[in-house]
């Protein structure tokens, strides 16, 4: 809590005026007129910046009014970030932040000078608007009504949805009833039992037919076995003859095996002979190849010796030349390095010279353009100079009185009539400043051109000196090259020496390798000659063995052919049977068993044929017919069973839907009741009676607080009430019109009302200001009002009062002193 004090006209009220203007874009002093009225006379703009905290956020609003384009600007910062930069958007954002209209703010939280009693004398409708705007906001009530409307719409949708689902369930139950009545469950049960009896009868007949078919299958199987046995008997008769031939062939198996062994030995010896002959041929070829390679290597070794001598001679010659030319080559290399360095310097100086030349050309071009512009401006300046001098003389004449000394010429001024010459002095001043700047720029360009010319001269001298040095180096380099050519020097002589030395090393290594290779091949040649001799001896022994085996084979083969002639068998047939073995059980024994089995099979077939009455074809036809009839009966039964299951499902579904229908109907009744209640609540909230009730409730609390303060301030004399016309002031038991109260009485009642609203609005607005509202109070009442105001400190609000009453100011410790010239200080 603090006071704003200062002399009249110091700007105390302007501080609060600036707060209102910052928040709403309009103030109190000029109302909603043009904000240009706030601009001080002679100024081109005014500006106000206001920072405050609300809802845990820092807000800063800046408003600026310009006279030049008659514009009004605004910017809003939230936590140091721009959120709006257009005046309309700033106004909209601030209305949301403040939560109170301009009229409500200036009637409750800020009481301007001369308007302290505006709320006390307001009409009831305006009072209600302020209550809903400040203490019970209209937007909150509107939001409540919107939520009730949304709840009512949701309830209606739920009710309609439940009604739709009830109707759907009823339709589905009716459909299920019609399906159940089409096929009664009892009839389906009777038909299913009848079909079961028919199916059992047909299945019994089918079993008898299947038994006959099984017997026919056994007969066919036995007949197949009989046929197989007969065929097997024929095969055994052939096998008996085969076994006789095998026995005869086995009697001559020993001489046959001897013949085979001799033939195999003979073939093996002949194979070995062929292998030895092939090995001998390969060894002979290898000896011939080695002989050729030894001759070739010897020839290469001879050539290598000749090449080594030539290379050694060339190395000696080039080494002498290299020693003679070493100093000349080193000097030539140094000259080349010097020439490269000077050439680089020459190129650098050439580039510098080109850049300097281009810079000079650019500056000269800039100088020409500047001179053209300066001449043009000078001509224009001379045209307006006389008018400017005449205008300044008129301005001086206006300030001089008759008899004054002229500040230009020093003479005595004689008052004369001065014409009102309109002249744009700013344009004259700008032209003169531009000409001065252009002249300074021209001087700067001339200095730069002079410096560039000196630089250009120095660069040309350095360029000529570098060219002369390069020419000297080229002459000396030519002399050295001529001397080197006379000696026979080549730039690649050292590389050639390295190549020749490397070649020599390779030749020596090659020579050594050839000698080693020749020695190795000679050793291999001797080994091959020994191997060839061994092969010749082995081949001679195998030829002798071959002759002996051939004679023995002919002798055995002759005796075997004589024996085969005696048993009536040629050699090919003998070889086919001699490899076969006699079975463990002879064919004759097996033939006896087969004959017994054939007799038994014939007896079984005759017995089975006598046990069936119909042939196989008739049985198969009966089986197919019975199976088709059974399939048809089973299909009918399955259809009836499926239908019975469907009917049972329909009945169960009907019971389930009936239970669901009962629950839905209960929910529908509840939704309909809820919708009716919400409809009544919606109508109630929208009614003026409800809004009047809310306003009366809030106002009753405000009036009660105000009466408590009035009881203290007026010793129980005054009290407040509210009726349809507005606030009513009672002086004891007498009802008095607020406008009929004296200035001090009206101030006391208005301050009590404002303080009660400030307490009631805690949490809605954390500031409370009164501007010059205490001047009409006497000393005692000022003391009482000061004590009452101090009690507001417990509300933790920012509370400020503007006053020029020193007596009232003494009651408060903290003061903001406003001095003329816009100076502020706290005490």
Short mmCIF file of N, CA and C in Angstrom, two decimals, residues 10 55-56 169 202 285 337 362 383-385 414 428 494 593 613 623 722 725 773 793 796 814:
data_model
loop_
_atom_site.label_atom_id
_atom_site.label_comp_id
_atom_site.label_asym_id
_atom_site.label_seq_id
_atom_site.Cartn_x
_atom_site.Cartn_y
_atom_site.Cartn_z
N UNK A 10 1.80 18.00 -11.30
CA UNK A 10 3.07 17.27 -11.41
C UNK A 10 2.92 15.99 -12.22
N UNK A 55 -1.49 -14.10 -12.99
CA UNK A 55 -1.61 -15.54 -13.26
C UNK A 55 -0.26 -16.22 -13.38
N UNK A 56 0.77 -15.72 -12.68
CA UNK A 56 2.09 -16.34 -12.72
C UNK A 56 2.89 -16.00 -13.97
N UNK A 169 -34.18 -54.26 -31.23
CA UNK A 169 -34.34 -55.53 -30.51
C UNK A 169 -35.75 -56.08 -30.67
N UNK A 202 -31.46 -99.82 -43.32
CA UNK A 202 -30.64 -99.85 -44.53
C UNK A 202 -29.20 -100.25 -44.21
N UNK A 285 62.77 -89.85 -74.18
CA UNK A 285 62.39 -88.47 -74.53
C UNK A 285 62.98 -87.46 -73.54
N UNK A 337 66.96 -22.93 -59.94
CA UNK A 337 66.19 -22.56 -58.76
C UNK A 337 66.06 -21.04 -58.63
N UNK A 362 39.61 2.61 -62.08
CA UNK A 362 38.34 2.69 -61.34
C UNK A 362 38.23 4.03 -60.61
N UNK A 383 21.05 27.88 -57.29
CA UNK A 383 19.69 28.32 -57.64
C UNK A 383 18.87 28.62 -56.39
N UNK A 384 19.00 27.75 -55.35
CA UNK A 384 18.16 27.91 -54.16
C UNK A 384 18.84 28.75 -53.08
N UNK A 385 20.13 29.10 -53.27
CA UNK A 385 20.87 29.80 -52.23
C UNK A 385 20.30 31.19 -51.96
N UNK A 414 16.08 48.89 -38.97
CA UNK A 414 14.87 49.70 -39.06
C UNK A 414 13.69 48.76 -39.38
N UNK A 428 17.51 22.81 -48.14
CA UNK A 428 18.72 23.63 -48.34
C UNK A 428 19.88 23.07 -47.52
N UNK A 494 73.16 -40.09 -64.67
CA UNK A 494 73.18 -40.81 -63.41
C UNK A 494 72.15 -41.94 -63.41
N UNK A 593 5.72 -129.96 -53.36
CA UNK A 593 4.94 -129.10 -52.44
C UNK A 593 3.92 -128.25 -53.20
N UNK A 613 -25.38 -116.59 -52.56
CA UNK A 613 -26.54 -116.82 -53.41
C UNK A 613 -26.51 -115.98 -54.68
N UNK A 623 -25.12 -102.84 -53.32
CA UNK A 623 -24.32 -102.01 -52.41
C UNK A 623 -24.40 -100.53 -52.79
N UNK A 722 -29.74 -2.83 -1.51
CA UNK A 722 -29.88 -2.83 -2.96
C UNK A 722 -31.29 -3.28 -3.32
N UNK A 725 -33.86 -0.61 -8.29
CA UNK A 725 -33.38 0.64 -8.90
C UNK A 725 -31.88 0.80 -8.76
N UNK A 773 -9.75 10.99 -4.11
CA UNK A 773 -11.10 10.73 -3.63
C UNK A 773 -11.35 11.14 -2.20
N UNK A 793 -4.35 -4.03 3.67
CA UNK A 793 -3.02 -4.61 3.46
C UNK A 793 -3.02 -6.12 3.63
N UNK A 796 -3.05 -8.60 0.53
CA UNK A 796 -1.87 -8.80 -0.34
C UNK A 796 -2.10 -8.27 -1.75
N UNK A 814 4.62 4.67 3.26
CA UNK A 814 5.26 4.52 1.95
C UNK A 814 4.61 5.46 0.94
#
